[in-house]
Tab-separated table of C-alpha atoms and ligand atoms in Angstrom:
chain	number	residue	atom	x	y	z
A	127	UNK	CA	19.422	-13.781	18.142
A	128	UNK	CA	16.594	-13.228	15.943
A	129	UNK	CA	16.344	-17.306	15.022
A	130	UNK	CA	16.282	-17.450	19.215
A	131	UNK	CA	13.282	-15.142	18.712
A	132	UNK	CA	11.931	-17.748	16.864
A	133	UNK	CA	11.775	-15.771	13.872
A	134	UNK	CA	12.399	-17.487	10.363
A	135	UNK	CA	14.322	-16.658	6.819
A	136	UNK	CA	13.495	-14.756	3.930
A	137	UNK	CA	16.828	-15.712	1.775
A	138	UNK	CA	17.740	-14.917	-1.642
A	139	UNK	CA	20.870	-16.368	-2.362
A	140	UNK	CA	22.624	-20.073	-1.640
A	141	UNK	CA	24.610	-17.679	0.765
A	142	UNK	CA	22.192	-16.623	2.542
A	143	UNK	CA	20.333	-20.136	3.167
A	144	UNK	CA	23.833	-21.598	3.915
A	145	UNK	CA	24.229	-18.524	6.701
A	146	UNK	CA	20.726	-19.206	7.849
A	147	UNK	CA	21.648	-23.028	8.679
A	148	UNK	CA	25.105	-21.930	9.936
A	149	UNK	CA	22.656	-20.444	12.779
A	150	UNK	CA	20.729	-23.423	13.261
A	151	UNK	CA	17.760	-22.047	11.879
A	152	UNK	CA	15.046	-24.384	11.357
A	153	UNK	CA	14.556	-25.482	7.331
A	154	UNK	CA	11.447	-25.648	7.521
A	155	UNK	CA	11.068	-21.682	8.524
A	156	UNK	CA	13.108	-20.576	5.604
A	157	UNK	CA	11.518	-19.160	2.029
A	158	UNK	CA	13.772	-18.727	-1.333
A	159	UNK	CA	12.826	-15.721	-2.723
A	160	UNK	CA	14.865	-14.747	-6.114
A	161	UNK	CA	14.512	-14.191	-9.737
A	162	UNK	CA	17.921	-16.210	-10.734
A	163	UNK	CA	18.151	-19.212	-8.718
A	164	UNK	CA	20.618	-21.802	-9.790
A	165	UNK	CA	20.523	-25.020	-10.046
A	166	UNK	CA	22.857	-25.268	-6.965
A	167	UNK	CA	20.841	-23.148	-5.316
A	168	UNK	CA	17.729	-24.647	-5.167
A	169	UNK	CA	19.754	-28.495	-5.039
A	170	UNK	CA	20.780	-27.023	-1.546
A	171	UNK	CA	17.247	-25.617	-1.134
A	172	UNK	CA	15.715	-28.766	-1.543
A	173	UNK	CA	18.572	-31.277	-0.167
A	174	UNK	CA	17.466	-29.140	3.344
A	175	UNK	CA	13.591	-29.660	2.914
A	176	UNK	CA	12.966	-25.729	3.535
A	177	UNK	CA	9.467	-24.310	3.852
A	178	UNK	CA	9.533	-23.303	0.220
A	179	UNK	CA	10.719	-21.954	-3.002
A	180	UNK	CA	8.857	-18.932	-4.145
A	181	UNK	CA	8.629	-19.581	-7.851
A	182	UNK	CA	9.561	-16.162	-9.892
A	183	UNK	CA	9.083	-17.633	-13.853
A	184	UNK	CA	8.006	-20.390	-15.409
A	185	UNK	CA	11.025	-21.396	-16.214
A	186	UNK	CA	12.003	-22.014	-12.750
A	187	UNK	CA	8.922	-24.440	-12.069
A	188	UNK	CA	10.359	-26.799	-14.352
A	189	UNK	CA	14.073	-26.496	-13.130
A	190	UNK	CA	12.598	-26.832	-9.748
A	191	UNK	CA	10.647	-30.135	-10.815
A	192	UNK	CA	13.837	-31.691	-12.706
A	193	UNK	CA	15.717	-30.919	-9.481
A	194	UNK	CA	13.114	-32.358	-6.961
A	195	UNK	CA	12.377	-35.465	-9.704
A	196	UNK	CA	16.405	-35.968	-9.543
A	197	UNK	CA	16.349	-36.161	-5.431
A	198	UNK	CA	13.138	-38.414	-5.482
A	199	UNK	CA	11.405	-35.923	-3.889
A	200	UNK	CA	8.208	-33.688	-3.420
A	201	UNK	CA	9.477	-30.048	-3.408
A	202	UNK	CA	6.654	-27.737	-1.788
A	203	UNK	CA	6.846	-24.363	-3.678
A	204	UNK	CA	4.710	-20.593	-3.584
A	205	UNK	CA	4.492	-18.440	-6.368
A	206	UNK	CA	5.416	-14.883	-6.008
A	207	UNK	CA	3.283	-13.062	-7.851
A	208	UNK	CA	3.302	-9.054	-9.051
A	209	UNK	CA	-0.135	-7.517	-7.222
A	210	UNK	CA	0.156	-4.376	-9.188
A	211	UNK	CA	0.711	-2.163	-6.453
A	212	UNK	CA	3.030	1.201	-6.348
A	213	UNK	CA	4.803	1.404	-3.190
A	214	UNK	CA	6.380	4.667	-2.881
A	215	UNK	CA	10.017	5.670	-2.651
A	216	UNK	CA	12.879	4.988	-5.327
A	217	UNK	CA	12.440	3.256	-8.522
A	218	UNK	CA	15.258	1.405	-7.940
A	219	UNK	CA	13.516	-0.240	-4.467
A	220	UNK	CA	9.681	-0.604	-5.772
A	221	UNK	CA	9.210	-4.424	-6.591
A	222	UNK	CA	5.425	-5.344	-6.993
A	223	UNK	CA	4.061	-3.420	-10.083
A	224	UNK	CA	3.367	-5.817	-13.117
A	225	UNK	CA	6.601	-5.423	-15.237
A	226	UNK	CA	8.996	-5.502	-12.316
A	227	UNK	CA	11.486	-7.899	-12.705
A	228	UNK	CA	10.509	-9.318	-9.717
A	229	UNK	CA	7.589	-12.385	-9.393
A	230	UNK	CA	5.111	-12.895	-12.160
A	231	UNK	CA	3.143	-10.645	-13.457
A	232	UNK	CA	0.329	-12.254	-15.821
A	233	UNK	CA	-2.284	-13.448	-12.953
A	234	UNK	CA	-3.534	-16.051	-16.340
A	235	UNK	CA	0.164	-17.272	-15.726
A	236	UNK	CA	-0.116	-17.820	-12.099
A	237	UNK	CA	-3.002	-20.022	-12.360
A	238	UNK	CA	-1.547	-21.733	-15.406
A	239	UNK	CA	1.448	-22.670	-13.412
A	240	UNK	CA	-0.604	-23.361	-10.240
A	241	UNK	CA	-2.458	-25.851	-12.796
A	242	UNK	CA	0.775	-27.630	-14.185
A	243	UNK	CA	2.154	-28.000	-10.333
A	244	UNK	CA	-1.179	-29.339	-9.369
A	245	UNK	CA	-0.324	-32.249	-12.013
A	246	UNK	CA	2.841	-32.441	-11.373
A	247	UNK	CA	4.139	-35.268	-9.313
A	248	UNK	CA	7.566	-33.597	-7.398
A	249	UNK	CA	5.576	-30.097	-6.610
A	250	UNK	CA	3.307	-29.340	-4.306
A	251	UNK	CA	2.090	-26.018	-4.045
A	252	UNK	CA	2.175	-24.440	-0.611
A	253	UNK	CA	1.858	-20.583	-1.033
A	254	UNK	CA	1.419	-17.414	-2.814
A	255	UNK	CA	4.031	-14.485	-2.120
A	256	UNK	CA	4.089	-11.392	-3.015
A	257	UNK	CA	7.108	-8.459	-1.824
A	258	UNK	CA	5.676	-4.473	-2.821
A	259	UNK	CA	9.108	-2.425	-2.319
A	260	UNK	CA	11.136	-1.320	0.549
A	261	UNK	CA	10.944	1.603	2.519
A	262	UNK	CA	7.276	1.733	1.993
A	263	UNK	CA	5.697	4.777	4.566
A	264	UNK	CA	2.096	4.319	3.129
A	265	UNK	CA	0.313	1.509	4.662
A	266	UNK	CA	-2.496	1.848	2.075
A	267	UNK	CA	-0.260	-0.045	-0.169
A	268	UNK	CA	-0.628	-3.313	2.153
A	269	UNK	CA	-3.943	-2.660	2.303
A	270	UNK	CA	-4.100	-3.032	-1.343
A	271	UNK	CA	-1.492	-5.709	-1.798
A	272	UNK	CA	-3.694	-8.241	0.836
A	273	UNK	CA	-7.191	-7.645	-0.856
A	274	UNK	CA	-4.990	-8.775	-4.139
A	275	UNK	CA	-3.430	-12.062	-2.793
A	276	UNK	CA	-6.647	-13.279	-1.102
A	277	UNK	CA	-8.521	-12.484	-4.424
A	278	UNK	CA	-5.931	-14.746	-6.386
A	279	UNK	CA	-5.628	-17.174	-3.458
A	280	UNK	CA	-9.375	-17.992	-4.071
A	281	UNK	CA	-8.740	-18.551	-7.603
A	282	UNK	CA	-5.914	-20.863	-7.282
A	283	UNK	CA	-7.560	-22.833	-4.393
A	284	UNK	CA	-10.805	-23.441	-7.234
A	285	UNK	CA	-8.010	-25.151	-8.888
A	286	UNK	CA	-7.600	-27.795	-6.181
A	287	UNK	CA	-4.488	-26.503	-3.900
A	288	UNK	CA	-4.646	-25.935	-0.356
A	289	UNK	CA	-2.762	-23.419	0.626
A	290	UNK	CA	-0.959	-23.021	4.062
A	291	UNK	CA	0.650	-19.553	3.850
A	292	UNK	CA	0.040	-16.168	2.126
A	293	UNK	CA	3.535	-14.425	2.584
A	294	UNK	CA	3.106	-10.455	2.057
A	295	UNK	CA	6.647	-9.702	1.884
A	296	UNK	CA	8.615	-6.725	3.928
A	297	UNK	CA	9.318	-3.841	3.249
A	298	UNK	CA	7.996	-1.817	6.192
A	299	UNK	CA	10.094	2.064	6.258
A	300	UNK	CA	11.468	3.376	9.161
A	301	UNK	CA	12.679	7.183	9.829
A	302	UNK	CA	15.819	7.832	8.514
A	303	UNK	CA	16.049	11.330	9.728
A	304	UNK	CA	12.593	12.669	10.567
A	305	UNK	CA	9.863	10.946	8.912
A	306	UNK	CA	6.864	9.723	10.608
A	307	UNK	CA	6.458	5.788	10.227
A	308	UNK	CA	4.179	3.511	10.368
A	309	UNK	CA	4.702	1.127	13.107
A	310	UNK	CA	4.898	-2.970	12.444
A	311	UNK	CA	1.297	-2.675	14.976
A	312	UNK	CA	-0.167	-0.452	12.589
A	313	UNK	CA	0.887	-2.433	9.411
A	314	UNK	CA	-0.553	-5.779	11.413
A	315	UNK	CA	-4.357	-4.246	12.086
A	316	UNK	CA	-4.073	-3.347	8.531
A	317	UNK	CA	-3.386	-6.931	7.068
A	318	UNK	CA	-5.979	-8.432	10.369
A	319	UNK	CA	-9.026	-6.183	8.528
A	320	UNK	CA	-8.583	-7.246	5.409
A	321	UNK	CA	-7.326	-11.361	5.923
A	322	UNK	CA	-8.847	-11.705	9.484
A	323	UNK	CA	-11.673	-14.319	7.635
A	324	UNK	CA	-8.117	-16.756	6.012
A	325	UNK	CA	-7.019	-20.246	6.921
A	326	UNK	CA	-4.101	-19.665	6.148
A	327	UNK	CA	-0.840	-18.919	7.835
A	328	UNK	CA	0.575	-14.955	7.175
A	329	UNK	CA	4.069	-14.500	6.834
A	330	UNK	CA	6.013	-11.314	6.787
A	331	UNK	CA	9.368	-10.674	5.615
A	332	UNK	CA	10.773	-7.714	6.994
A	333	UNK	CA	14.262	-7.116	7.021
A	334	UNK	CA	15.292	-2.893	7.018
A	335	UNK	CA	12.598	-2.365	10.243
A	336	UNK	CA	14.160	-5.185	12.462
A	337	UNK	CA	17.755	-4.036	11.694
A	338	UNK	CA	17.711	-0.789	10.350
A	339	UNK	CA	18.322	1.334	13.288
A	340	UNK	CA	20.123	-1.141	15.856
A	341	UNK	CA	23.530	-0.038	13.020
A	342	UNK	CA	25.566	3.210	13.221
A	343	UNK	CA	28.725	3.852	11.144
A	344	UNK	CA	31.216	6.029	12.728
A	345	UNK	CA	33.538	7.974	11.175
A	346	UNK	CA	36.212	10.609	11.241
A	347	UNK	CA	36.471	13.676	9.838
A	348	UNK	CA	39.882	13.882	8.111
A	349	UNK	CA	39.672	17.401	6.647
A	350	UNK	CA	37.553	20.119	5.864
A	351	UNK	CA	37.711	21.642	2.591
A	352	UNK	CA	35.134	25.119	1.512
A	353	UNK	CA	31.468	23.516	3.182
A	354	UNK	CA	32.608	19.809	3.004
A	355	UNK	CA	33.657	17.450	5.661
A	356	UNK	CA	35.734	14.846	4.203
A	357	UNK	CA	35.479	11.742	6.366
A	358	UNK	CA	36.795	8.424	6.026
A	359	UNK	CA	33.787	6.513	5.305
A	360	UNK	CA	32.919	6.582	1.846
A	361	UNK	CA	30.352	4.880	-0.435
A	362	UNK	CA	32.263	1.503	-0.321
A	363	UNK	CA	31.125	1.201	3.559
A	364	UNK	CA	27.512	2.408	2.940
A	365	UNK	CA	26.019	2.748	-0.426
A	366	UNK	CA	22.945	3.445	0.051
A	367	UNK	CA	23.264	7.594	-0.659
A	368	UNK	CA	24.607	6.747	-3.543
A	369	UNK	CA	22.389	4.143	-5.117
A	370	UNK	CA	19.498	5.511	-4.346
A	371	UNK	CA	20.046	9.874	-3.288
A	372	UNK	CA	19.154	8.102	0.231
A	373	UNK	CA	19.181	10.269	3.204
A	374	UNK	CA	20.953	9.500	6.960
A	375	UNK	CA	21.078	11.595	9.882
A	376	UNK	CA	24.542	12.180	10.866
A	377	UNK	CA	25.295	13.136	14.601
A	378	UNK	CA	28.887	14.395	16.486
A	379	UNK	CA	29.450	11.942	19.102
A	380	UNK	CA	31.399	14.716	20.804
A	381	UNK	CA	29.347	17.383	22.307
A	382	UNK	CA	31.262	20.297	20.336
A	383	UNK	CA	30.563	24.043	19.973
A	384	UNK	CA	33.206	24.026	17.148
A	385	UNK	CA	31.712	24.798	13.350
A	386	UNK	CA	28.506	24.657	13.525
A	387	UNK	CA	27.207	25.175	9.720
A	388	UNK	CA	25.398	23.536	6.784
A	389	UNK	CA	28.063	20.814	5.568
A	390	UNK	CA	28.572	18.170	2.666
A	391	UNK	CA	29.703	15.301	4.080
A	392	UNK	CA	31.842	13.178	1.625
A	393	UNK	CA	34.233	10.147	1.234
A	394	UNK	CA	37.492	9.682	-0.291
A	395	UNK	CA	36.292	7.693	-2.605
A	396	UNK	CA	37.100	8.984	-6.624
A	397	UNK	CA	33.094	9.508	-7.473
A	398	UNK	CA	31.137	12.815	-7.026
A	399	UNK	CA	28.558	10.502	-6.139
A	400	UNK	CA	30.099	9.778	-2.849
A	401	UNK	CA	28.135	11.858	-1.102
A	402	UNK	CA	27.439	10.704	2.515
A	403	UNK	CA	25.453	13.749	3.513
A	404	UNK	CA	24.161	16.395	1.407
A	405	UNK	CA	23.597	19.779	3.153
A	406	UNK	CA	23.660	18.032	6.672
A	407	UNK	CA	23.459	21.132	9.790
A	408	UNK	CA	25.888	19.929	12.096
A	409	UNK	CA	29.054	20.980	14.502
A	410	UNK	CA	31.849	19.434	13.584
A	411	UNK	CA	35.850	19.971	13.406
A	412	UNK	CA	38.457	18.349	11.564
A	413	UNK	CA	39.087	14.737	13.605
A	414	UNK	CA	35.814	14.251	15.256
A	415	UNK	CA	33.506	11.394	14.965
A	416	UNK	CA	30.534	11.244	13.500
A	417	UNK	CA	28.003	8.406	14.172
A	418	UNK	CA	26.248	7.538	10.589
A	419	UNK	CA	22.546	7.042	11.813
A	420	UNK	CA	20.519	3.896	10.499
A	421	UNK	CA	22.819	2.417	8.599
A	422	UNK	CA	22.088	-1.612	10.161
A	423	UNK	CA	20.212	-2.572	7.167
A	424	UNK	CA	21.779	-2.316	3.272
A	425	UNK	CA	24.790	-0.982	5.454
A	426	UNK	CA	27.657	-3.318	5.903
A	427	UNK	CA	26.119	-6.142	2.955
A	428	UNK	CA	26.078	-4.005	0.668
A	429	UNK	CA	29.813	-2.485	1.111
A	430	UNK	CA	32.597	-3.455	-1.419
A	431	UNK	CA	36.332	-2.858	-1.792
A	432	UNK	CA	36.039	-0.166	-4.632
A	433	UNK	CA	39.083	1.730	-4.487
A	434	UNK	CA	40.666	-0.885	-2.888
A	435	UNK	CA	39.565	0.000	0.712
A	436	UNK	CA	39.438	-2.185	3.382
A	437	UNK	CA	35.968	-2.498	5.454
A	438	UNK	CA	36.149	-1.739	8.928
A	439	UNK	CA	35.200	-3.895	12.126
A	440	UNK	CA	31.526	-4.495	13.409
A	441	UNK	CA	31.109	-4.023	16.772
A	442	UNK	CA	28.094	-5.532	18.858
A	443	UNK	CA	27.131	-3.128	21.528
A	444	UNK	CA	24.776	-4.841	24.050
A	445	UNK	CA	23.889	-2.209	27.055
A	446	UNK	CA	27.371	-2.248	28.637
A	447	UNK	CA	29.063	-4.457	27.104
A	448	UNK	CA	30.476	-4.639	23.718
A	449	UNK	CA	32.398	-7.480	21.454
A	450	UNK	CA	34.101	-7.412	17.675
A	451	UNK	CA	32.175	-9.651	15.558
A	452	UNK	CA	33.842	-9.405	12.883
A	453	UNK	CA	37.712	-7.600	12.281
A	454	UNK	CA	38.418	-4.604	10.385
A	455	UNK	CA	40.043	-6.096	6.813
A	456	UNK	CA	43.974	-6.125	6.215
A	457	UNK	CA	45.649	-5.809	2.799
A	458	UNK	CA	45.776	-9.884	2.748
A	459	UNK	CA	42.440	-9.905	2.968
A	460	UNK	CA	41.971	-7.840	-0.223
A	461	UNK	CA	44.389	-9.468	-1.875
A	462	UNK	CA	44.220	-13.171	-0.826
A	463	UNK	CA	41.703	-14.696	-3.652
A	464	UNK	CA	44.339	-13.321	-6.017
A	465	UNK	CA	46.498	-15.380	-8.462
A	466	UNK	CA	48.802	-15.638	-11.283
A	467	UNK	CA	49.366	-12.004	-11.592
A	468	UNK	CA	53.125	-12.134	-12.374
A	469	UNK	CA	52.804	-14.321	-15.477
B	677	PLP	C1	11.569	-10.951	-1.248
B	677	PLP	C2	11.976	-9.952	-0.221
B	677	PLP	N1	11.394	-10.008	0.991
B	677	PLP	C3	11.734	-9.122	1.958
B	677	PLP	C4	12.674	-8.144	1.743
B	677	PLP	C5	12.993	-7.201	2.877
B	677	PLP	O1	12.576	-5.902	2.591
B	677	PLP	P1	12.728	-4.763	3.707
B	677	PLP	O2	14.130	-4.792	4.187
B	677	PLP	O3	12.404	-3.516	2.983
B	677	PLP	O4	11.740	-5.083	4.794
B	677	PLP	C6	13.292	-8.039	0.499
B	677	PLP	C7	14.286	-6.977	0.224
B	677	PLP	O5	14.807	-6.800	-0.830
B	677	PLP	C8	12.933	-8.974	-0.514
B	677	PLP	O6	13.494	-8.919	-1.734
């Protein structure tokens, strides 16, 4: 649906560009982002003629160029560079402060490299890319993060490149329980003021506010023990309170006047960290459902089989109507890339 929009890729992974043109998504709308890209990676990368490659080392120009030299080909490339900005939120989800291991961090670099691809005769350099952190609330941080790539945009341009695209990465928050957002109209009049004088092309990369809250995960309350529901979702099924102390509103789907009280919601899973909701106010009895609010970004691809539990089905609810798009796991499944256990 979203390449119907007309929308295009942000991927990070072979995976992810071989899901991308699964869909039929157009090559030439799809960016590699990614500090470890292997060599098969990028040979699939640049086998597909995709938009571009944004460079995260030096190292990677030149496996880039060998690559592109081996296909006879001129691989067009951004570099993803570190704009020293501090987006907010968990450390573990803040990406654009020099030091990160994300992008590059010495701008001296950046133009060092942008001078060796200008020379070189497989690269062409397209772009400059830059991704601040997820989750971000603070708008101000954009702000920052555009007057920062157009600066070193100028500089790399002195060195001869046109560029076609200044990609400012995603990571626009959405409300998780009650926060107040920004909205994607708000973070656009931001980037207009400050790049509205640019030839070239913007891209965004958001990922968490287009999918974020079209996901629920619904569980069922097996037992309650002292204040905690134990339900049978754990942090296998949705990490993210775990990772990173994240926070999801967690509803009854049954209208219920049963215990109404200040719960922990928890999973069976053998780690006090699996936590699914800490002191959550809610009604709930042993057996109901609860709907797991937001959880249609870092939900479902980031689950795992820990404990040896099998993922549940993904249903695609459209108005009415509503279709399995992808079956709950069996024990083959969990057991089928197995081999040579007996010997
Ligand atoms: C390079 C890059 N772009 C975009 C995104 C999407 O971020 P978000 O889902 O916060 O919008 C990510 C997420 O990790 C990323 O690494």
């Amino acid at each position: 649906m979203i390449n119907k929009k007309g929308c295009g890729f942000d991927v990070v992974s072979g995976g992810e560009l071989r899901r991308a043109l699964h869909v039929g998504a157009d090559p030439k709308k799809i960016i590699f982002s990614g500090v470890g890209k292997s060599y098969e990676e990028i040979l699939l990368g640049v086998q597909n003629n995709i938009l571009s490659f944004n460079i995260e080392s030096e190292a990677e120009v030149y496996r880039i160029e060998e690559i592109a030299s081996s296909q006879n080909k001129i691989v067009d490339v951004g570099i993803r560079f570190n704009p020293e900005v501090d987006s907010g939120g968990h450390e573990y989800i803040k990406t654009g402060r020099k030091g990160d291991k994300f992008g590059i961090s010495s701008n001296d670099s950046i133009l060092e490299i942008a001078d060796y691809i200008y020379q070189s005769k497989n690269l062409n350099l397209v772009g400059l890319a830059c991704h601040i952190g997820s989750q971000i609330l603070d708008l101000e941080s954009y702000r920052l993060t555009a007057k920062n790539i157009k600066e070193l945009s100028i500089n790399i341009k002195k060195i001869g490149h046109k560029l076609n695209f200044l990609d400012l990465g995603g990571g626009l928050g959405i409300p998780y329980e009650n926060d107040k957002t920004p909205s994607p109209e708000e973070l656009i009049s931001i980037i207009e003021e400050e790049l509205i004088d640019i030839d070239e092309m913007i891209v965004l990369e958001p990922g968490r506010s287009i999918s974020g809250n079209a996901g629920i995960l619904l569980t069922t309350v097996e037992y309650i023990k002292d204040n905690f529901l134990i339900a049978d979702a754990a942090m296998n099924d949705l990490l993210r309170p775990a990772l990173y102390k994240a926070k999801h509103d967690v509803w009854n789907l049954k209208e219920t006047k049963t215990i109404d009280q200040i719960w922990t919601i928890v999973g069976p899973v053998c780690e006090s960290s699996d936590v699914i909701a800490k002191e959550h106010r809610i009604n709930a009895d042993e057996g109901d459902v609860l709907a797991i609010k937001t959880a249609g970004a870092y939900g479902f691809v980031m689950s795992s089989n820990y404990n040896s539990r099998m993922r549940p089905a993904e249903v695609l609810v459209d108005d009415e109507t509503f279709n399995i798009i992808r079956s709950r796991e069996s024990f083959d499944d969990l057991i089928k890339n197995e081999m040579n256990l007996n010997d």
